[in-house]
Short mmCIF file of C-alpha atoms in Angstrom, two decimals:
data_model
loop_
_atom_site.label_atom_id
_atom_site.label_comp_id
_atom_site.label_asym_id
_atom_site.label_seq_id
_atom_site.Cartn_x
_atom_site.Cartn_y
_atom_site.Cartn_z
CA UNK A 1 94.84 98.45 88.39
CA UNK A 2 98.54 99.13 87.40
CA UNK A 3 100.37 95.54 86.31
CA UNK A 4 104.42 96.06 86.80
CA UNK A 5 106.36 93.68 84.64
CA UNK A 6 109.95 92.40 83.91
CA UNK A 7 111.36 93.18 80.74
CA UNK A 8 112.88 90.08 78.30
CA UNK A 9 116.68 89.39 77.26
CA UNK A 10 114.70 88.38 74.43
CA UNK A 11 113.87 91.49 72.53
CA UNK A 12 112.80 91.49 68.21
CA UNK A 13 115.86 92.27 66.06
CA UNK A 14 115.37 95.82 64.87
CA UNK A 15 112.67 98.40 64.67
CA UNK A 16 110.65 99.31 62.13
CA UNK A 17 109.52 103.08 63.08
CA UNK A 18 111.35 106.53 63.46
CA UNK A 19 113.98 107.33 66.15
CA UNK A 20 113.64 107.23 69.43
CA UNK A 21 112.06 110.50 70.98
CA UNK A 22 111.81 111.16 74.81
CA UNK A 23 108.92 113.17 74.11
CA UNK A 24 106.36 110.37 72.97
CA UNK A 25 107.53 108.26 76.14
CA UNK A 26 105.41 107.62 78.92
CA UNK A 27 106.33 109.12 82.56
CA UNK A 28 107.86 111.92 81.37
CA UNK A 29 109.06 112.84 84.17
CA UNK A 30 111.98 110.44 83.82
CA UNK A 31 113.13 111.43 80.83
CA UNK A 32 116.46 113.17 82.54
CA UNK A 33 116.74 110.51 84.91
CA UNK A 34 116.98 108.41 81.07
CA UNK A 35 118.49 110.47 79.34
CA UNK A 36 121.80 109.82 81.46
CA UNK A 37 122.00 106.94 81.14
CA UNK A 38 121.47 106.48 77.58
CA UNK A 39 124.31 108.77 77.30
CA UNK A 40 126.83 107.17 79.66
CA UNK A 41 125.64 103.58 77.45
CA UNK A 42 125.71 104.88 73.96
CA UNK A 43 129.15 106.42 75.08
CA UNK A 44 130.74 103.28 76.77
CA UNK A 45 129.83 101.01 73.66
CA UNK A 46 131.08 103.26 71.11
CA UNK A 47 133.85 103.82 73.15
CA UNK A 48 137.55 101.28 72.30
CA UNK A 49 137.43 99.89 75.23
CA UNK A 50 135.48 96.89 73.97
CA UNK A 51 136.32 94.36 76.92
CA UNK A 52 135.03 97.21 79.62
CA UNK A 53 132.05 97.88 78.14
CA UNK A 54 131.11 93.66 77.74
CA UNK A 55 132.27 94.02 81.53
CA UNK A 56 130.46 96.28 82.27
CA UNK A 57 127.18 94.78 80.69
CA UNK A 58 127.48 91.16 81.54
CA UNK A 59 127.67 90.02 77.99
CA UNK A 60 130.24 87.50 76.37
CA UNK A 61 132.77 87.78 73.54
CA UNK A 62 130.09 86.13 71.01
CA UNK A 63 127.73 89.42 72.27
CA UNK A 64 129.42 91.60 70.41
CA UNK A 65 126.77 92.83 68.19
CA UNK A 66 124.87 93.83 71.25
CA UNK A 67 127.39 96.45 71.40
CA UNK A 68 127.01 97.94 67.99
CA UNK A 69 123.30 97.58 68.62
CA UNK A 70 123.41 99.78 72.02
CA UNK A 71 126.41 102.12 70.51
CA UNK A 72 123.44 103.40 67.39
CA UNK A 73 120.52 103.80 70.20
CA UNK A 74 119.95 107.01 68.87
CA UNK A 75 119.68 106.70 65.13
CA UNK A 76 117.79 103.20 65.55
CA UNK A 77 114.29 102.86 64.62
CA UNK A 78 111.87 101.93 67.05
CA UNK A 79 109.08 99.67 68.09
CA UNK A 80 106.55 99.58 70.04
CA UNK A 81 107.32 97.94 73.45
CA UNK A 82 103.99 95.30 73.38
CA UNK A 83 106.37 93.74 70.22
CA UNK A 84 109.99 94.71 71.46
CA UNK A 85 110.05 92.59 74.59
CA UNK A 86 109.86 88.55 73.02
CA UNK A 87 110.55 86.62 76.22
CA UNK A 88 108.55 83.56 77.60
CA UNK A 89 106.39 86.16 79.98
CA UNK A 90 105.19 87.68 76.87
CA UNK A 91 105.02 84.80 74.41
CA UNK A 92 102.73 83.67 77.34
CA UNK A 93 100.90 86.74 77.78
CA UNK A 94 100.35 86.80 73.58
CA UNK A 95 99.17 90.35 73.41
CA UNK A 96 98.94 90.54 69.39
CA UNK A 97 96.48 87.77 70.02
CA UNK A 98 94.21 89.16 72.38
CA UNK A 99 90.60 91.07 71.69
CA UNK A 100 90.82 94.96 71.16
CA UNK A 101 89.32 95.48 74.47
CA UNK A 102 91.86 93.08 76.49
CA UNK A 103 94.43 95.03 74.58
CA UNK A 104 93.20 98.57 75.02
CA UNK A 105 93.11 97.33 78.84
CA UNK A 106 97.01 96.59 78.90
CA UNK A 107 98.05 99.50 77.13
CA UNK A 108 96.43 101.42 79.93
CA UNK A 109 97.76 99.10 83.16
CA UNK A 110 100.73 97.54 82.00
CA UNK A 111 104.30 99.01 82.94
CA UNK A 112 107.44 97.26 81.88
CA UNK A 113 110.22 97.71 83.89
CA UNK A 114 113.83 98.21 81.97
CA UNK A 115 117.13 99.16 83.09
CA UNK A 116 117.55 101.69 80.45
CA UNK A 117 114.38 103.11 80.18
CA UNK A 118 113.69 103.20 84.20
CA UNK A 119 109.71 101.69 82.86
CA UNK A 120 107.55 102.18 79.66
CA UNK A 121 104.22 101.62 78.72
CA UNK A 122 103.44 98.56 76.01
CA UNK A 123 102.21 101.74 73.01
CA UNK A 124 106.14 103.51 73.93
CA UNK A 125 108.49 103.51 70.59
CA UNK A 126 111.77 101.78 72.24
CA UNK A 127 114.98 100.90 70.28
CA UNK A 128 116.15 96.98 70.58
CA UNK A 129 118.58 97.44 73.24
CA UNK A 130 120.96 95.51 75.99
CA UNK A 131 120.91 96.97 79.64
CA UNK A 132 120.70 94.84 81.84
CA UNK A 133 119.39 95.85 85.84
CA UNK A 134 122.68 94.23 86.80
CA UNK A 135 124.61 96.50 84.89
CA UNK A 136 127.26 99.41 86.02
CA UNK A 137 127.73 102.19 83.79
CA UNK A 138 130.00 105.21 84.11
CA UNK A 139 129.10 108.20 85.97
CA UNK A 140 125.89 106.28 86.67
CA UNK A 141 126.93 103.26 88.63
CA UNK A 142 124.87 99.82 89.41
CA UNK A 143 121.42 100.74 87.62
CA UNK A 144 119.30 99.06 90.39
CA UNK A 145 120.66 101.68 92.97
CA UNK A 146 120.39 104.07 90.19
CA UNK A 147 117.05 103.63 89.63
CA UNK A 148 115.62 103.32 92.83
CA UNK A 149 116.59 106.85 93.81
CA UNK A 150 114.42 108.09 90.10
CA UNK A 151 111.53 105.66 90.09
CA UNK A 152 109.54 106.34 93.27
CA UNK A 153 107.56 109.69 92.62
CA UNK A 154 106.99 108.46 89.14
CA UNK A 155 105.87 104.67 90.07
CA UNK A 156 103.58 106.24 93.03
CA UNK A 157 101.95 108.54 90.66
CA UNK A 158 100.95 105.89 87.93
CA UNK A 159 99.63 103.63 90.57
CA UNK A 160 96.66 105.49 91.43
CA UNK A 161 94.30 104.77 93.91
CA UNK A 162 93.72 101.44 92.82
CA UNK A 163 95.30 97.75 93.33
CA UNK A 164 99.07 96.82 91.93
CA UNK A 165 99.79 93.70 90.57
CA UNK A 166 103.68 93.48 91.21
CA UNK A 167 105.09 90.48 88.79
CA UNK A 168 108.67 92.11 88.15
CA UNK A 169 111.78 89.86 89.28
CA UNK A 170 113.69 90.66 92.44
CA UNK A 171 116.56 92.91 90.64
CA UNK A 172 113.57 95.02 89.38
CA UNK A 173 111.39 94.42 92.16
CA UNK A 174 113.75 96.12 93.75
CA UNK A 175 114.22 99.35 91.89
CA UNK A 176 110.84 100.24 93.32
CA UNK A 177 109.53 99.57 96.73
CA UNK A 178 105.92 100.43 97.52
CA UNK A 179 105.50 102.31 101.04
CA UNK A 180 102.51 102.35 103.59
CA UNK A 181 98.59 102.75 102.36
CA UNK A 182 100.38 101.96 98.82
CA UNK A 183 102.28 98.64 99.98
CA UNK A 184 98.84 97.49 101.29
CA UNK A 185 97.16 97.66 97.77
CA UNK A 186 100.14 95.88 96.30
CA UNK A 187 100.02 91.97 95.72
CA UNK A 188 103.32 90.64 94.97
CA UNK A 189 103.42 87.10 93.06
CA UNK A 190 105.11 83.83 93.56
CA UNK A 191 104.80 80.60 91.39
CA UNK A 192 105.11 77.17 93.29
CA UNK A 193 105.28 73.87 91.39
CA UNK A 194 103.59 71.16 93.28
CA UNK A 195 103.95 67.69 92.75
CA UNK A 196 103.81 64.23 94.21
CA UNK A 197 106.95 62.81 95.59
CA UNK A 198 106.46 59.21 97.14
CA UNK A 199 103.04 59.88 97.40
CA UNK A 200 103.62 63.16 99.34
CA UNK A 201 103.17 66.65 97.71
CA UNK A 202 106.39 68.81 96.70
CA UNK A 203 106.45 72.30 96.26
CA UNK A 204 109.13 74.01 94.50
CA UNK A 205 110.05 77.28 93.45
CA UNK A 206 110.19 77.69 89.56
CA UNK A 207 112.37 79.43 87.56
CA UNK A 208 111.84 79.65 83.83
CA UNK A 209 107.80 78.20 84.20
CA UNK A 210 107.11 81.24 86.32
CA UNK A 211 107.67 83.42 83.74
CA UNK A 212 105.17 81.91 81.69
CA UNK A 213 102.66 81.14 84.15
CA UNK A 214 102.78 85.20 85.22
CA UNK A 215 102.12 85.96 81.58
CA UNK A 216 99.31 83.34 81.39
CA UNK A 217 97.82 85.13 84.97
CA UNK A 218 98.04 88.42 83.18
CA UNK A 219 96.37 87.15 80.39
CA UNK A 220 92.99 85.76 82.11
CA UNK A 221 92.61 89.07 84.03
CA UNK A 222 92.68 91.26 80.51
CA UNK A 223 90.26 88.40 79.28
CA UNK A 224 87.96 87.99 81.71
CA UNK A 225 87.94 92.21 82.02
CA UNK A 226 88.61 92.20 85.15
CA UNK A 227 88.76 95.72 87.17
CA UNK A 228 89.22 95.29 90.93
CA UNK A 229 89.39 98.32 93.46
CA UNK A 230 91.15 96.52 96.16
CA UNK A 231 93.94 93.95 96.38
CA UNK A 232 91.55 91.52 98.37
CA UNK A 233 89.48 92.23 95.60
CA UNK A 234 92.60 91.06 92.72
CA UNK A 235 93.10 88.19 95.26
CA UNK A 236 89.44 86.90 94.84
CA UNK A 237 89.62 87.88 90.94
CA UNK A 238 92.57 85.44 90.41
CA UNK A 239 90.47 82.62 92.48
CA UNK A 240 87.45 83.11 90.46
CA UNK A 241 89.57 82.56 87.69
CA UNK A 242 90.67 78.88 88.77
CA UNK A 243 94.35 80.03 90.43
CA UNK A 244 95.44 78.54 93.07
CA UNK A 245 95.89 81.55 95.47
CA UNK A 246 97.28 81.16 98.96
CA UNK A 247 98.16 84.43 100.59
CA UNK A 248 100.64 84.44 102.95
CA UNK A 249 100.26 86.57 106.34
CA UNK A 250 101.65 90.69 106.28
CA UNK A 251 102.14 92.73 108.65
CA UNK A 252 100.30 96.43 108.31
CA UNK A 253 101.97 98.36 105.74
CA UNK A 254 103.78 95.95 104.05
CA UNK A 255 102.60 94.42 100.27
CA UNK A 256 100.46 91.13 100.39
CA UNK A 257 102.18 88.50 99.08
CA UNK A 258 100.37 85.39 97.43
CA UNK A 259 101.63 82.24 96.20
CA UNK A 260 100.37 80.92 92.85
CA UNK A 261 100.12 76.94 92.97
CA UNK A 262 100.41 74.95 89.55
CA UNK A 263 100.35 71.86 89.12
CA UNK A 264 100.76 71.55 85.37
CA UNK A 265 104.22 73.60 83.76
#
């Protein structure tokens, strides 16, 4: 099973291992596709052309550091991904905390999508770093167009023959779009709040709860050891693991799409 997850804006300060190499990252074969645009980002923020290059990364005039950080990608030491990324998903998700098998398991099926790196495995030495999906470098343009032109081959490749479990947010979701036999082993997630409203029940979509509720999903199936061969087969996993699964009808060739109910955020 291949798990594809958002990175965080929430990243640790500063790494604590050698410098960034291409060659100990995973997917290789996107290391000129990353290469460029490290370049064209290292470039821009040591550049004098502070305002562009804020601009150009949607960050504010108190974000400055962010710039210094990103300008010294290439001397910074490095961490391992599993402890880079901070955000809620992964607070959630609380790999560090899990069993040595449950964490063997996600070094082998997770892949975190990131604007910079195109995706990296949880065990791949990363730099703290700002670059956002959203963002438009030079000579490189809007990374989500960027990166959906580099990521397919590679993406196809790590999924295998077995089920995906698609959890990345729409502006990385879309980076990568699984075709055909592939779509049909995909299962794409969304988390519904439901609630009682004059004694009727309310579903909503949630924003910052779904993060943590995906890392929470992620974390039952590495606990529970859970290997499924088909997406029916993930579908049923999640219900035997007390989710709230409703799937929604797809046409052939198209990825199954599930909503996850909670009632508790």
């Amino acid at each position: 099973m291949l798990i594809l997850l958002p990175p965080s804006e929430g990243k640790a300060d500063a790494g604590t291992g050698r410098r960034f190499s291409p060659d100990r990252v995973s997917l290789p074969e996107l290391n000129p596709a990353r290469e460029r645009v490290l370049d064209s980002l290292v470039t821009l923020c040591a550049g004098p052309d502070e305002e562009a290059a804020r601009v150009a990364l949607g960050l504010s005039e108190s974000q400055r550091d962010e710039l210094r950080r990103n300008a010294r990608l290439r001397v910074a030491a490095t961490a391992p991904a599993e402890r880079l990324y901070t955000g809620v998903l992964y607070e959630a998700l609380g790999l560090a905390s899990l069993p040595a098998p449950a964490q063997r398991a996600a070094r082998r099926s997770i892949l975190i999508s990131s604007g910079l790196w195109g995706a990296v495995r949880l065990a791949d030495r990363i730099p703290p770093y700002r670059c956002p999906i959203g963002a438009r470098l030079p000579g490189v343009g809007a990374l989500s167009t960027y990166w959906r032109g580099e990521l397919a081959a590679a993406l196809d490749g790590a999924a295998g023959r077995g089920p995906v479990l698609d959890l990345r947010s729409g502006a990385y979701a879309a980076t990568w779009t699984p075709r055909g036999e592939l779509a049909e082993r995909t299962v794409t997630v969304r988390v519904l709040h439901e609630r009682e409203v004059d004694g009727a029940p309310v579903r909503s979509v949630v924003s910052h709860f779904n993060k943590a509720t995906k890392g929470r999903l992620v974390r039952d199936l590495l606990l529970a050891g859970a290997r499924p061969r088909t997406a029916a087969q993930l579908v049923g996993t999640l219900r035997e693991l007390k989710h709230t699964v409703e799937e929604q009808t797809t046409a052939p060739g198209r990825v199954r799409q599930v909503d996850l109910v909670v009632t508790d955020l």
